[in-house]
C-alpha cells in the first residue's frame, strides 16, 4: 500500500495497524475512527472503563481511549505521539507532522543504502499530504521542525537517557 516499510520500523508501515473493538451495546457497530493511539493507551483505557483511576504517584504515558471506543469523540486524546524502535526514540508526531530524528532503519533493521532513512539529520513529513514518508519537507517548514524538536528532548529527559538517546544527542 501507500505506507512505507513494515514491522520492526518506526515508519508508518511499521506502526499503523487496525484495531477492532467489539462490545455489543457499547461500541457502535460499523463505526470507524482514525485517531492516533498505541498499546501504551490500553492500561488507562481499561482502568477507566472499569470505573477506576490510574495511579497519580507515577508517570503513566498512556491516555484513556474510552471516548473513542464509546463514540463520544473521534479525536486522539494525545497531542503528541512518540515513535520508538526498541528503547530508541526515532520520531515525534504532532497533528499531521512527523519529525524523524535521525537515521531510521528500513527492512526490519537491514537498512537500504542511498535512502533518506539512512541519511543523518532530521526529516519532516506531512502525513496528511503524503503518507508514504518519501518527501522530506524540513527545509520548507523550519518552524515545525523547531516546534517538534523540544518535544523529543523533553520526552528523553522525562524517561531518562538510559532508555533512549540522551537529550543532548537529539537534534
PDB file of C-alpha atoms in Angstrom:
ATOM      1  CA  UNK A   1       0.000   0.000   0.000  1.00  0.00           C
ATOM      2  CA  UNK A   2       0.973   3.609   0.343  1.00  0.00           C
ATOM      3  CA  UNK A   3       2.717   3.189   3.719  1.00  0.00           C
ATOM      4  CA  UNK A   4       6.486   2.982   3.871  1.00  0.00           C
ATOM      5  CA  UNK A   5       8.226  -0.133   5.190  1.00  0.00           C
ATOM      6  CA  UNK A   6       6.791  -2.633   7.642  1.00  0.00           C
ATOM      7  CA  UNK A   7       7.028  -4.172  11.090  1.00  0.00           C
ATOM      8  CA  UNK A   8      10.175  -3.549  13.042  1.00  0.00           C
ATOM      9  CA  UNK A   9      10.495   0.035  11.793  1.00  0.00           C
ATOM     10  CA  UNK A  10       9.288   3.416  13.030  1.00  0.00           C
ATOM     11  CA  UNK A  11       7.871   4.226   9.600  1.00  0.00           C
ATOM     12  CA  UNK A  12       4.084   4.346   9.271  1.00  0.00           C
ATOM     13  CA  UNK A  13       4.059   0.916   7.634  1.00  0.00           C
ATOM     14  CA  UNK A  14       5.659  -0.470  10.772  1.00  0.00           C
ATOM     15  CA  UNK A  15       3.412   1.123  13.373  1.00  0.00           C
ATOM     16  CA  UNK A  16      -0.024   1.533  11.827  1.00  0.00           C
ATOM     17  CA  UNK A  17      -2.314  -1.387  12.496  1.00  0.00           C
ATOM     18  CA  UNK A  18      -6.085  -1.550  12.573  1.00  0.00           C
ATOM     19  CA  UNK A  19      -7.819  -2.194  15.854  1.00  0.00           C
ATOM     20  CA  UNK A  20     -11.160  -3.922  16.001  1.00  0.00           C
ATOM     21  CA  UNK A  21     -13.330  -3.398  19.064  1.00  0.00           C
ATOM     22  CA  UNK A  22     -16.467  -5.422  19.687  1.00  0.00           C
ATOM     23  CA  UNK A  23     -18.647  -4.694  22.684  1.00  0.00           C
ATOM     24  CA  UNK A  24     -22.348  -5.145  21.896  1.00  0.00           C
ATOM     25  CA  UNK A  25     -24.465  -2.339  23.285  1.00  0.00           C
ATOM     26  CA  UNK A  26     -21.415  -0.164  23.979  1.00  0.00           C
ATOM     27  CA  UNK A  27     -19.249   0.108  20.871  1.00  0.00           C
ATOM     28  CA  UNK A  28     -21.403   1.189  17.926  1.00  0.00           C
ATOM     29  CA  UNK A  29     -21.381  -1.320  15.071  1.00  0.00           C
ATOM     30  CA  UNK A  30     -19.870  -0.154  11.785  1.00  0.00           C
ATOM     31  CA  UNK A  31     -18.200   2.832  13.475  1.00  0.00           C
ATOM     32  CA  UNK A  32     -14.710   3.918  12.481  1.00  0.00           C
ATOM     33  CA  UNK A  33     -12.094   6.260  13.881  1.00  0.00           C
ATOM     34  CA  UNK A  34      -8.607   7.127  12.648  1.00  0.00           C
ATOM     35  CA  UNK A  35      -7.257   8.737  15.834  1.00  0.00           C
ATOM     36  CA  UNK A  36      -3.638   8.070  16.783  1.00  0.00           C
ATOM     37  CA  UNK A  37      -3.293   5.633  19.681  1.00  0.00           C
ATOM     38  CA  UNK A  38      -0.924   2.952  20.891  1.00  0.00           C
ATOM     39  CA  UNK A  39      -0.592  -0.069  23.137  1.00  0.00           C
ATOM     40  CA  UNK A  40       0.511   2.223  25.967  1.00  0.00           C
ATOM     41  CA  UNK A  41      -3.068   3.540  25.988  1.00  0.00           C
ATOM     42  CA  UNK A  42      -4.592   0.188  26.942  1.00  0.00           C
ATOM     43  CA  UNK A  43      -3.876   0.409  30.689  1.00  0.00           C
ATOM     44  CA  UNK A  44      -5.542   3.796  31.296  1.00  0.00           C
ATOM     45  CA  UNK A  45      -8.410   2.846  28.969  1.00  0.00           C
ATOM     46  CA  UNK A  46      -9.193  -0.413  30.751  1.00  0.00           C
ATOM     47  CA  UNK A  47      -8.838   1.248  34.162  1.00  0.00           C
ATOM     48  CA  UNK A  48     -11.275   3.980  33.114  1.00  0.00           C
ATOM     49  CA  UNK A  49     -13.780   1.553  31.607  1.00  0.00           C
ATOM     50  CA  UNK A  50     -13.752  -0.450  34.832  1.00  0.00           C
ATOM     51  CA  UNK A  51     -14.504   2.671  36.885  1.00  0.00           C
ATOM     52  CA  UNK A  52     -11.049   3.112  38.366  1.00  0.00           C
ATOM     53  CA  UNK A  53      -8.368   5.744  38.079  1.00  0.00           C
ATOM     54  CA  UNK A  54      -4.701   5.399  37.205  1.00  0.00           C
ATOM     55  CA  UNK A  55      -2.152   5.969  39.977  1.00  0.00           C
ATOM     56  CA  UNK A  56      -1.180   9.595  40.435  1.00  0.00           C
ATOM     57  CA  UNK A  57       2.142   8.858  42.153  1.00  0.00           C
ATOM     58  CA  UNK A  58       3.908   7.888  38.891  1.00  0.00           C
ATOM     59  CA  UNK A  59       4.025   8.934  35.253  1.00  0.00           C
ATOM     60  CA  UNK A  60       1.625   6.988  33.054  1.00  0.00           C
ATOM     61  CA  UNK A  61       2.418   7.533  29.374  1.00  0.00           C
ATOM     62  CA  UNK A  62      -0.866   6.146  28.078  1.00  0.00           C
ATOM     63  CA  UNK A  63      -4.109   8.026  27.533  1.00  0.00           C
ATOM     64  CA  UNK A  64      -7.683   6.946  28.126  1.00  0.00           C
ATOM     65  CA  UNK A  65      -9.198   5.912  24.782  1.00  0.00           C
ATOM     66  CA  UNK A  66     -12.674   5.179  26.157  1.00  0.00           C
ATOM     67  CA  UNK A  67     -14.191   8.279  24.475  1.00  0.00           C
ATOM     68  CA  UNK A  68     -13.045   6.828  21.121  1.00  0.00           C
ATOM     69  CA  UNK A  69     -14.485   3.402  21.909  1.00  0.00           C
ATOM     70  CA  UNK A  70     -17.740   4.805  23.264  1.00  0.00           C
ATOM     71  CA  UNK A  71     -18.189   7.097  20.269  1.00  0.00           C
ATOM     72  CA  UNK A  72     -18.167  10.348  22.240  1.00  0.00           C
ATOM     73  CA  UNK A  73     -15.053  11.567  20.416  1.00  0.00           C
ATOM     74  CA  UNK A  74     -13.129  10.953  17.200  1.00  0.00           C
ATOM     75  CA  UNK A  75     -10.084  12.948  18.362  1.00  0.00           C
ATOM     76  CA  UNK A  76      -6.977  11.332  19.794  1.00  0.00           C
ATOM     77  CA  UNK A  77      -6.508  12.094  23.485  1.00  0.00           C
ATOM     78  CA  UNK A  78      -2.823  12.685  22.850  1.00  0.00           C
ATOM     79  CA  UNK A  79      -1.438  15.804  21.229  1.00  0.00           C
ATOM     80  CA  UNK A  80       1.963  14.238  20.589  1.00  0.00           C
ATOM     81  CA  UNK A  81       2.854  10.674  19.664  1.00  0.00           C
ATOM     82  CA  UNK A  82       6.370   9.260  20.049  1.00  0.00           C
ATOM     83  CA  UNK A  83       7.793   6.549  17.810  1.00  0.00           C
ATOM     84  CA  UNK A  84      10.273   4.140  19.326  1.00  0.00           C
ATOM     85  CA  UNK A  85      12.327   1.350  17.864  1.00  0.00           C
ATOM     86  CA  UNK A  86      13.134  -0.680  20.914  1.00  0.00           C
ATOM     87  CA  UNK A  87      14.185   1.884  23.507  1.00  0.00           C
ATOM     88  CA  UNK A  88      15.338   4.451  20.962  1.00  0.00           C
ATOM     89  CA  UNK A  89      13.150   7.446  20.184  1.00  0.00           C
ATOM     90  CA  UNK A  90      13.163   7.754  16.391  1.00  0.00           C
ATOM     91  CA  UNK A  91      10.360  10.187  15.603  1.00  0.00           C
ATOM     92  CA  UNK A  92       7.796  12.582  17.033  1.00  0.00           C
ATOM     93  CA  UNK A  93       4.348  13.274  15.593  1.00  0.00           C
ATOM     94  CA  UNK A  94       2.073  16.217  16.283  1.00  0.00           C
ATOM     95  CA  UNK A  95      -1.008  16.555  14.092  1.00  0.00           C
ATOM     96  CA  UNK A  96      -0.026  15.781  10.508  1.00  0.00           C
ATOM     97  CA  UNK A  97       3.671  16.436  11.129  1.00  0.00           C
ATOM     98  CA  UNK A  98       6.151  13.650  11.793  1.00  0.00           C
ATOM     99  CA  UNK A  99       9.740  14.553  12.595  1.00  0.00           C
ATOM    100  CA  UNK A 100      12.276  11.737  12.110  1.00  0.00           C
ATOM    101  CA  UNK A 101      15.131  12.478  14.494  1.00  0.00           C
ATOM    102  CA  UNK A 102      17.973  10.696  12.769  1.00  0.00           C
ATOM    103  CA  UNK A 103      18.745   7.668  10.652  1.00  0.00           C
ATOM    104  CA  UNK A 104      15.899   5.160  10.643  1.00  0.00           C
ATOM    105  CA  UNK A 105      16.419   1.519   9.845  1.00  0.00           C
ATOM    106  CA  UNK A 106      14.426   0.069   6.985  1.00  0.00           C
ATOM    107  CA  UNK A 107      13.528  -3.530   6.202  1.00  0.00           C
ATOM    108  CA  UNK A 108      13.462  -4.854   9.770  1.00  0.00           C
ATOM    109  CA  UNK A 109      16.701  -3.069  10.559  1.00  0.00           C
ATOM    110  CA  UNK A 110      18.609  -4.251   7.492  1.00  0.00           C
ATOM    111  CA  UNK A 111      18.809  -0.748   6.009  1.00  0.00           C
ATOM    112  CA  UNK A 112      18.932   0.211   2.356  1.00  0.00           C
ATOM    113  CA  UNK A 113      21.812   2.316   1.105  1.00  0.00           C
ATOM    114  CA  UNK A 114      21.005   5.588  -0.576  1.00  0.00           C
ATOM    115  CA  UNK A 115      17.641   6.231   1.071  1.00  0.00           C
ATOM    116  CA  UNK A 116      16.762   9.287   3.085  1.00  0.00           C
ATOM    117  CA  UNK A 117      16.228   6.943   6.045  1.00  0.00           C
ATOM    118  CA  UNK A 118      19.955   6.250   6.261  1.00  0.00           C
ATOM    119  CA  UNK A 119      20.840   9.935   5.970  1.00  0.00           C
ATOM    120  CA  UNK A 120      21.897  11.890   9.054  1.00  0.00           C
ATOM    121  CA  UNK A 121      19.852  14.786  10.333  1.00  0.00           C
ATOM    122  CA  UNK A 122      16.155  15.327  10.809  1.00  0.00           C
ATOM    123  CA  UNK A 123      13.464  14.744   8.232  1.00  0.00           C
ATOM    124  CA  UNK A 124       9.973  16.188   8.365  1.00  0.00           C
ATOM    125  CA  UNK A 125       6.966  14.554   6.752  1.00  0.00           C
ATOM    126  CA  UNK A 126       3.419  15.867   6.373  1.00  0.00           C
ATOM    127  CA  UNK A 127       1.401  12.660   6.751  1.00  0.00           C
ATOM    128  CA  UNK A 128      -1.826  14.350   5.621  1.00  0.00           C
ATOM    129  CA  UNK A 129      -0.182  15.301   2.334  1.00  0.00           C
ATOM    130  CA  UNK A 130       1.945  12.200   1.788  1.00  0.00           C
ATOM    131  CA  UNK A 131       1.532   9.096   3.925  1.00  0.00           C
ATOM    132  CA  UNK A 132       4.467   7.323   2.261  1.00  0.00           C
ATOM    133  CA  UNK A 133       7.147   9.356   4.086  1.00  0.00           C
ATOM    134  CA  UNK A 134       9.195   9.901   0.928  1.00  0.00           C
ATOM    135  CA  UNK A 135       9.291  13.704   0.741  1.00  0.00           C
ATOM    136  CA  UNK A 136      11.342  15.497   3.372  1.00  0.00           C
ATOM    137  CA  UNK A 137       9.764  18.943   3.836  1.00  0.00           C
ATOM    138  CA  UNK A 138      12.018  20.119   6.700  1.00  0.00           C
ATOM    139  CA  UNK A 139      13.592  22.881   4.607  1.00  0.00           C
ATOM    140  CA  UNK A 140      10.160  24.249   3.694  1.00  0.00           C
ATOM    141  CA  UNK A 141       8.880  24.158   7.294  1.00  0.00           C
ATOM    142  CA  UNK A 142      11.725  25.052   9.693  1.00  0.00           C
ATOM    143  CA  UNK A 143       9.165  26.418  12.157  1.00  0.00           C
ATOM    144  CA  UNK A 144       7.579  22.971  12.516  1.00  0.00           C
ATOM    145  CA  UNK A 145      10.992  21.346  12.988  1.00  0.00           C
ATOM    146  CA  UNK A 146      11.806  23.927  15.654  1.00  0.00           C
ATOM    147  CA  UNK A 147       8.476  23.241  17.408  1.00  0.00           C
ATOM    148  CA  UNK A 148       8.851  19.432  17.435  1.00  0.00           C
ATOM    149  CA  UNK A 149      12.499  19.118  18.488  1.00  0.00           C
ATOM    150  CA  UNK A 150      11.903  20.302  22.087  1.00  0.00           C
ATOM    151  CA  UNK A 151       9.132  17.709  22.436  1.00  0.00           C
ATOM    152  CA  UNK A 152      11.683  14.974  21.708  1.00  0.00           C
ATOM    153  CA  UNK A 153      14.177  16.488  24.136  1.00  0.00           C
ATOM    154  CA  UNK A 154      11.520  16.684  26.854  1.00  0.00           C
ATOM    155  CA  UNK A 155      10.499  13.051  26.358  1.00  0.00           C
ATOM    156  CA  UNK A 156      14.145  11.990  26.584  1.00  0.00           C
ATOM    157  CA  UNK A 157      14.518  13.997  29.791  1.00  0.00           C
ATOM    158  CA  UNK A 158      11.270  12.585  31.237  1.00  0.00           C
ATOM    159  CA  UNK A 159      12.170   8.951  30.628  1.00  0.00           C
ATOM    160  CA  UNK A 160      15.879   9.225  31.281  1.00  0.00           C
ATOM    161  CA  UNK A 161      18.800   8.845  28.893  1.00  0.00           C
ATOM    162  CA  UNK A 162      19.355   5.200  29.776  1.00  0.00           C
ATOM    163  CA  UNK A 163      16.111   4.336  27.999  1.00  0.00           C
ATOM    164  CA  UNK A 164      16.847   6.168  24.763  1.00  0.00           C
ATOM    165  CA  UNK A 165      19.318   8.544  23.247  1.00  0.00           C
ATOM    166  CA  UNK A 166      20.490  11.250  25.592  1.00  0.00           C
ATOM    167  CA  UNK A 167      18.629  14.579  25.317  1.00  0.00           C
ATOM    168  CA  UNK A 168      21.822  16.403  24.316  1.00  0.00           C
ATOM    169  CA  UNK A 169      22.205  13.998  21.363  1.00  0.00           C
ATOM    170  CA  UNK A 170      18.839  14.955  19.914  1.00  0.00           C
ATOM    171  CA  UNK A 171      18.891  17.433  17.052  1.00  0.00           C
TER     172      UNK A 171
END
